[in-house]
XYZ file of C-alpha atoms in Angstrom:
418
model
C 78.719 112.502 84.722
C 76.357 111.135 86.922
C 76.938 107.590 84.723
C 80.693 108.073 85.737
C 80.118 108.788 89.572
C 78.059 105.357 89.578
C 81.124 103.360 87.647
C 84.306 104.397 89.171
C 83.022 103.085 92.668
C 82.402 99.496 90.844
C 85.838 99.615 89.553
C 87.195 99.532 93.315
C 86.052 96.350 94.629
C 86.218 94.632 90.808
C 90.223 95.668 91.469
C 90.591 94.386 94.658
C 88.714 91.407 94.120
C 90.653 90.683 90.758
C 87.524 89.551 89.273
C 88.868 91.234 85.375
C 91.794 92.969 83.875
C 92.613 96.649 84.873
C 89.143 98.793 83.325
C 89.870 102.393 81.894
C 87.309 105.316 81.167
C 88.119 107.623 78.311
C 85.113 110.004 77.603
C 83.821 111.872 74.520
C 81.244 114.204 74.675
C 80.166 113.929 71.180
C 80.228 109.946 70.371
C 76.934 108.925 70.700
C 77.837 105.000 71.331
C 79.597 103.418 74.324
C 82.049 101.507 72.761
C 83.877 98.941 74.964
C 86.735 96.810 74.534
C 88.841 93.909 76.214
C 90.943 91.134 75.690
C 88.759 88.487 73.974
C 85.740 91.032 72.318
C 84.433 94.726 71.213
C 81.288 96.624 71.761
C 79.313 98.945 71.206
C 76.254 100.255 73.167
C 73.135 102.575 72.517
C 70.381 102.755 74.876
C 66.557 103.846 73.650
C 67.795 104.645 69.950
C 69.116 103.083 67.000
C 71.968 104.439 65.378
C 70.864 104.921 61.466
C 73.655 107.559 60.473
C 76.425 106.261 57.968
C 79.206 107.233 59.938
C 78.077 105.849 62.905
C 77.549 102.105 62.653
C 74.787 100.023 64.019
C 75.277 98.980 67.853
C 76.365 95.543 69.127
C 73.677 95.904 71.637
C 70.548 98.036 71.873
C 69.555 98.592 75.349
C 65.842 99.492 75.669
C 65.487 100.331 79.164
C 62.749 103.586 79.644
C 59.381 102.648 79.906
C 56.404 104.581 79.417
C 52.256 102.986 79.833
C 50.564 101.548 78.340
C 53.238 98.522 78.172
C 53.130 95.795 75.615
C 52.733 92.359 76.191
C 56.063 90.373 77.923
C 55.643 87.600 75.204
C 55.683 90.289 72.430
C 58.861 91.795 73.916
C 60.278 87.879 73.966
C 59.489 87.338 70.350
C 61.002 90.532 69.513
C 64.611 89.720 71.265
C 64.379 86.043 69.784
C 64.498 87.491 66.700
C 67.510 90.357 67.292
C 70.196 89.425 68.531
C 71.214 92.843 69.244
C 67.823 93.897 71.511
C 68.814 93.614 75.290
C 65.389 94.858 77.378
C 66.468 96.085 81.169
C 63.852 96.473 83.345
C 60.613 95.982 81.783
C 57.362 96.761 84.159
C 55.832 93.272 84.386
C 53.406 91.614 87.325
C 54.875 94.272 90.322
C 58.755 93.206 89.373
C 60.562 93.968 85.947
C 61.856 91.706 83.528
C 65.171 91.836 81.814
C 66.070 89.947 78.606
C 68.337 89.113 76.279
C 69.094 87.129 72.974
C 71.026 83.564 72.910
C 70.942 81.094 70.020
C 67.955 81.812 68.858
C 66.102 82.350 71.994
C 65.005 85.058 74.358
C 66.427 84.158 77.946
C 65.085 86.441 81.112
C 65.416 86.854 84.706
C 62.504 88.309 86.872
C 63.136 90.759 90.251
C 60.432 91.926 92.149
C 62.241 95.357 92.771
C 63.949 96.906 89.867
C 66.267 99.334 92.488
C 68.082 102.237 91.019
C 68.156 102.893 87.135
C 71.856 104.748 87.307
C 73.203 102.199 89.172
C 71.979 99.093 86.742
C 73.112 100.850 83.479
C 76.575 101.687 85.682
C 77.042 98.163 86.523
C 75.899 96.737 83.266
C 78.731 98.647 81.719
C 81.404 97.128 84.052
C 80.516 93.768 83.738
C 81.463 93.604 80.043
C 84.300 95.590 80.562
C 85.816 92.824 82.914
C 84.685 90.141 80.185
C 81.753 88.578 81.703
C 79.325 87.434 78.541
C 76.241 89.839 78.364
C 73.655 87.243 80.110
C 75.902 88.013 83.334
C 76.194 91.306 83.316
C 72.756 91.841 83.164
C 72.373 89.675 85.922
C 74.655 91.825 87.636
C 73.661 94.623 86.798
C 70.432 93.890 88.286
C 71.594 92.662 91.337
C 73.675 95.783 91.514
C 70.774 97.940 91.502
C 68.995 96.094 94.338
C 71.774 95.974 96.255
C 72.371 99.809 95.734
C 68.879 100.901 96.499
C 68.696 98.324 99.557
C 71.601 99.887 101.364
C 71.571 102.943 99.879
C 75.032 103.105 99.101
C 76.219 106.471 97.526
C 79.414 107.166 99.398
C 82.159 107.043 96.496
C 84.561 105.043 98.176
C 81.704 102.242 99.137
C 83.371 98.334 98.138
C 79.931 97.622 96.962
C 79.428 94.643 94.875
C 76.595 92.347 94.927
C 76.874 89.131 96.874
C 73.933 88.647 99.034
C 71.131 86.179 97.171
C 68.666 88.116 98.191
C 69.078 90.798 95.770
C 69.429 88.548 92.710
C 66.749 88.051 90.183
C 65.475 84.763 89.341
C 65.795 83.241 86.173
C 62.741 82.023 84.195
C 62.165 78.610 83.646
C 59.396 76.652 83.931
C 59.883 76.336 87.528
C 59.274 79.550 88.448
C 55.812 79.928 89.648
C 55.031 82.818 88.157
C 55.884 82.111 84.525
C 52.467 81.772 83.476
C 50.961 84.896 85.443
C 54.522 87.310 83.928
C 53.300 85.697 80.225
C 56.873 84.169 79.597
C 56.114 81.754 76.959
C 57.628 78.552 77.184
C 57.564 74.298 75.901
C 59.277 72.878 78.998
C 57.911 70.500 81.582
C 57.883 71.655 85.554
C 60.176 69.271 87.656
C 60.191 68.381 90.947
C 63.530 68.871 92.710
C 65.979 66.004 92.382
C 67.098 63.862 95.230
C 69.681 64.557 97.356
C 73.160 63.500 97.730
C 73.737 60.700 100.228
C 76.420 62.943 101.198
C 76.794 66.299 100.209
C 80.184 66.600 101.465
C 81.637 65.749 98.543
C 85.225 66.096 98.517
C 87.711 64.672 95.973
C 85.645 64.284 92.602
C 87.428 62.288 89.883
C 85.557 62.965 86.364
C 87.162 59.656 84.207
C 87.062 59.221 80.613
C 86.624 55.206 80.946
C 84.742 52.645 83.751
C 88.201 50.796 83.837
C 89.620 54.231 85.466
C 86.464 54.749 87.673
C 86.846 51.195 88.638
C 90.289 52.011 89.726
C 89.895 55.164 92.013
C 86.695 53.420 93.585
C 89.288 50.972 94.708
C 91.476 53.448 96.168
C 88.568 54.779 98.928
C 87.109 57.390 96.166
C 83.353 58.207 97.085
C 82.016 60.343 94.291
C 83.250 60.229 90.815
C 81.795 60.741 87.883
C 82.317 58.301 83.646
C 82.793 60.951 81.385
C 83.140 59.391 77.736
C 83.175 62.263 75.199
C 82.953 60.245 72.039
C 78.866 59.451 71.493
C 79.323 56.680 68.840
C 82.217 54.480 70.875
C 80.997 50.849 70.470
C 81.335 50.268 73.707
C 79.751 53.209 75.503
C 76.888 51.133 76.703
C 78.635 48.528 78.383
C 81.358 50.739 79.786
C 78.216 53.190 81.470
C 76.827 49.514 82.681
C 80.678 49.067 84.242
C 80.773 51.999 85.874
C 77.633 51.615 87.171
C 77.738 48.565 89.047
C 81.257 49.195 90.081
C 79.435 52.093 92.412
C 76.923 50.050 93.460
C 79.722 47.365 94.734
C 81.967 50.129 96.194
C 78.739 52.316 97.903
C 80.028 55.292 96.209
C 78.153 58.108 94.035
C 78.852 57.614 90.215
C 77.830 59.845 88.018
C 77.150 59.685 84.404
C 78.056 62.463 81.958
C 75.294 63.643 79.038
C 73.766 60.117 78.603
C 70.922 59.950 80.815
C 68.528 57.609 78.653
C 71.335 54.991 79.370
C 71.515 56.164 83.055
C 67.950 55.661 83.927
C 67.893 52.166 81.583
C 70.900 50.790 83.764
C 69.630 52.789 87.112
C 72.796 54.794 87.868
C 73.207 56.766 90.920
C 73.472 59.981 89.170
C 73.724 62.134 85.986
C 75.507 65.008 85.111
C 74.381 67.337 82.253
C 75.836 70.815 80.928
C 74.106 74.240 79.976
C 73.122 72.736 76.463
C 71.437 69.412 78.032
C 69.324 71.106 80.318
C 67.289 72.146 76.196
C 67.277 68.324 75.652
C 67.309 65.964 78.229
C 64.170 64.789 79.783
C 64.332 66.245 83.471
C 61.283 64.656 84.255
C 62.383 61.220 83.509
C 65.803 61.841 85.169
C 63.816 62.920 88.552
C 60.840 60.305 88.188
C 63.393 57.753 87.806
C 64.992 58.607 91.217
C 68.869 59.922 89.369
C 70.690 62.625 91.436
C 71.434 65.363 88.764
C 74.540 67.396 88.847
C 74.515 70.410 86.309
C 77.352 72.306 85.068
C 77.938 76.189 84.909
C 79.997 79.388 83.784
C 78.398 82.186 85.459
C 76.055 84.171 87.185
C 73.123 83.682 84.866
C 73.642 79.902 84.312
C 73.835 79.637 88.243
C 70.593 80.843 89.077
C 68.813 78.659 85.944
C 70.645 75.664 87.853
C 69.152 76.938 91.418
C 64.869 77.042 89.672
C 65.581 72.565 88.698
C 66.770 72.313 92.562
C 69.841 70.105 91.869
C 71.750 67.380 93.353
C 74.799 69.691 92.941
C 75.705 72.549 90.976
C 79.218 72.272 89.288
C 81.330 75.739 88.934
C 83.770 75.961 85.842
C 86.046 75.750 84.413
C 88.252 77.291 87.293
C 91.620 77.568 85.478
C 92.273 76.666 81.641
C 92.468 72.946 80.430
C 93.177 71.109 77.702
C 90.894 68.133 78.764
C 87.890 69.701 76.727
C 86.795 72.458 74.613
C 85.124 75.136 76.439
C 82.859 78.119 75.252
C 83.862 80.273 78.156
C 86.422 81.704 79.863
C 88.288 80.517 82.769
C 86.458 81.727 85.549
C 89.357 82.236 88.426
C 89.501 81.540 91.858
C 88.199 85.105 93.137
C 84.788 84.693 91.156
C 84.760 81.328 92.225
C 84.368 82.508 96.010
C 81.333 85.308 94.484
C 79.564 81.884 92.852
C 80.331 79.845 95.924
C 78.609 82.921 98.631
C 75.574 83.416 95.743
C 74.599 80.119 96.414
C 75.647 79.286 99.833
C 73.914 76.214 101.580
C 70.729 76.171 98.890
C 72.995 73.065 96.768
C 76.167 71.811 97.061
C 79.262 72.821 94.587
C 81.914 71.357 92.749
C 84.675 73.282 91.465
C 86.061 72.274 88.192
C 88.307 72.795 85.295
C 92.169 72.935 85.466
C 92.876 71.942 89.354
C 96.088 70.497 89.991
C 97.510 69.540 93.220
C 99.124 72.273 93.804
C 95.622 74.263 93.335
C 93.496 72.290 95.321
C 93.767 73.828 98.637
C 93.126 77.700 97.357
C 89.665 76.561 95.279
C 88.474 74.300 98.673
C 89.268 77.689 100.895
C 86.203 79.512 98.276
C 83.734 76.908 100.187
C 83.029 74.838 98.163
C 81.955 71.326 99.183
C 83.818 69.086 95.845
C 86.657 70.000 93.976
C 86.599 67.610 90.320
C 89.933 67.012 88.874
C 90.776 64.778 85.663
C 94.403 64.718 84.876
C 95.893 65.211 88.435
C 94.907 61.576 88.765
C 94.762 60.234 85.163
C 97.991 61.430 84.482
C 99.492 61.369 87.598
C 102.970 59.208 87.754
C 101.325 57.510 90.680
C 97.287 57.925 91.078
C 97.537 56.127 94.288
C 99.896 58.588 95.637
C 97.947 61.756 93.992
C 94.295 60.302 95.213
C 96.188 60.303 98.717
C 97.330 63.834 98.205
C 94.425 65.286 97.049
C 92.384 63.550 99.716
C 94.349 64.866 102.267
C 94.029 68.663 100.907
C 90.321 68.598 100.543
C 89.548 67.498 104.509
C 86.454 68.758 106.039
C 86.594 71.770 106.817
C 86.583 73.617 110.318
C 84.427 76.758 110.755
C 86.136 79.735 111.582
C 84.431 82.553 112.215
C 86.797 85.551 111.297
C 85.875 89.544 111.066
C 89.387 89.812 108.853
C 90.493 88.422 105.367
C 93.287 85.790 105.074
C 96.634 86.923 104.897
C 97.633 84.622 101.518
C 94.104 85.123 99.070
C 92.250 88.200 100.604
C 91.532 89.046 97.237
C 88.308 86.453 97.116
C 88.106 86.290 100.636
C 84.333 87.814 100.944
């Protein structure tokens, strides 16, 4: 009961913000797992036990989050979660904060937060986030952010809209470039980076992501600023001379062109900029991509992928995919316009953002309203019946913006008005 008095509150705002489909409660008194279940996955939850009986079936996850001294070492805990995929650790005392961590690809990933706030309130929230569908590494993000939040404001009042948006409360993520990886005992290979240069201007507009340099060639000539050569096959025989294109087609038109996953190519032909996904970040040499003067642009899906992007201080931080597309294969789901607007306040002025994914014409204008300064489209120009026409459009949409200070919502999206 006291679990339940914590959710029901969450499931207010999540409603009103649409940020999930419709989440029910059914409770048993004698099932011994939280099972939960939703459009795209099932669950099952047990928290400080494993399950060993026959008729009750190992977990999905295994949330150890009670903590007793003397506490074992933090790279102990990460070896153990490397190797289980079904370990998630909430809360673990470590260097005045608490440490939460969890299990992808064969890794242990973790976020730090100097206070851990109120226990209740993080399991509560936890259990919410997967039942709107966010992947685990976001819901515990969430949940943790949740818990600050709660204990901050200490906000008990049932029919509180409390869901966490301020930065403040949010852990950080650890990478390399936190500074107190070393002193926490998060083990880790990576190289610190320095932050990455900045835009020459961050208000970024229209941002055409082109699958050839004859294409980026073409909006460049039609007044586009920013774009960016995305070329998905790796072994076209061309690929080097098209990047070189590209390339010096920016430098002739003083515009911003970015250049998708090849970066050793990038620095060779000194491009303006690179742009590298979740999976890149593992691989690519940061260091060289920062010495060598590059902007870097990084994509992400989600809370936790956000505030990894925030510790290599960015160019820009690209927000995706908004609505489904068919342009390329992606791991998550669509994200939505209302989370969008969450992303968009979590980071607020610290980088600059570029929706993406799916944006059409006709969806332009409710994605720029989130805040964000770019909005990246790919077939509303490729395969428009007149790009001239559709650059024009789109241009005109995605004006700068006027600062309104309001204490309402707006009338047509107050859903992700926030």
């Amino acid at each position: 009961m006291p679990l339940l008095m914590h959710i029901e509150p969450l499931l207010i705002p999540a409603e009103l913000y649409q940020l999930g489909d419709t989440v029910t409660v059914t409770v048993h008194s004698n099932e011994p797992l939280i099972h939960i279940k939703t459009m795209t996955k099932e669950c099952s939850l047990a928290s400080n036990f494993v399950a060993a009986d026959e008729d009750c079936p190992p977990p999905t996850y295994q949330i150890w989050d009670q903590w007793l001294a003397p506490f074992t070492e933090l790279a102990e805990l990460q070896q153990k979660v490397a190797t289980d995929p079904s370990l998630v650790v909430c809360g673990f005392p470590a260097n005045d904060g608490c440490v939460d961590i969890w299990h992808h690809q064969g890794q242990a990933r973790a976020v730090y937060c100097r206070h851990s706030g109120a226990s209740e309130a993080q399991r509560a929230m936890l259990l919410v986030a997967l039942a709107l569908d966010y992947p685990l590494e976001d819901a515990v993000v969430l949940a943790r952010a949740h818990a600050r939040s709660y204990q901050d404001h200490n906000q008990r009042a049932q029919g509180d809209l409390i869901w966490p948006t301020e930065a403040k409360v949010f852990p950080r993520a650890l990478t390399i470039n936190y500074h107190q990886i070393k002193q926490l005992g998060w083990l880790t290979d990576d190289q610190e980076v320095a932050p990455f240069a900045a835009l020459g201007s961050s208000k970024l507009g229209l941002y055409p992501v082109l699958e050839s340099a004859d294409w980026v060639e073409r909006v460049l000539q039609l007044g586009v600023k920013t774009t960016q050569l995305r070329i998905k096959n790796p072994q076209a025989s061309d690929l080097e001379h098209q990047i070189q294109q590209a390339i010096v087609a920016g430098e002739l038109a003083q515009a911003q062109v970015f250049i998708n996953d090849y970066w050793p190519l990038a620095i060779k032909h000194h491009a303006y900029g690179v742009h590298l996904g979740q999976e890149d970040l593992d691989s690519a040499n940061l260091v060289a991509i920062q010495q060598a003067g590059l902007r870097l642009g990084i994509s992400t899906h989600g809370y936790y992928e956000i505030l990894r992007a925030l510790e290599y201080q960015p160019s820009y931080i690209a927000l995706g995919h908004i609505f489904a597309t068919l342009t390329k294969e992606m791991p998550s789901l669509p994200q939505g316009v209302s989370r969008l607007a969450l992303y968009q306040k979590l980071i607020g002025k610290r980088a600059p953002t570029v929706a993406i994914g799916g944006i059409t014409i006709e969806r332009a204008a409710k994605v720029w309203r989130t805040g964000v300064t770019g909005v990246a489209v790919v077939s509303a120009i490729t395969q428009a019946d007149d790009p001239a026409i559709a650059v024009i459009a789109l241009r005109s949409i995605l004006a700068p913006k006027v600062e309104i200070m309001t204490a309402g919502v707006c009338d047509d999206d107050k859903h992700y008005a926030l």
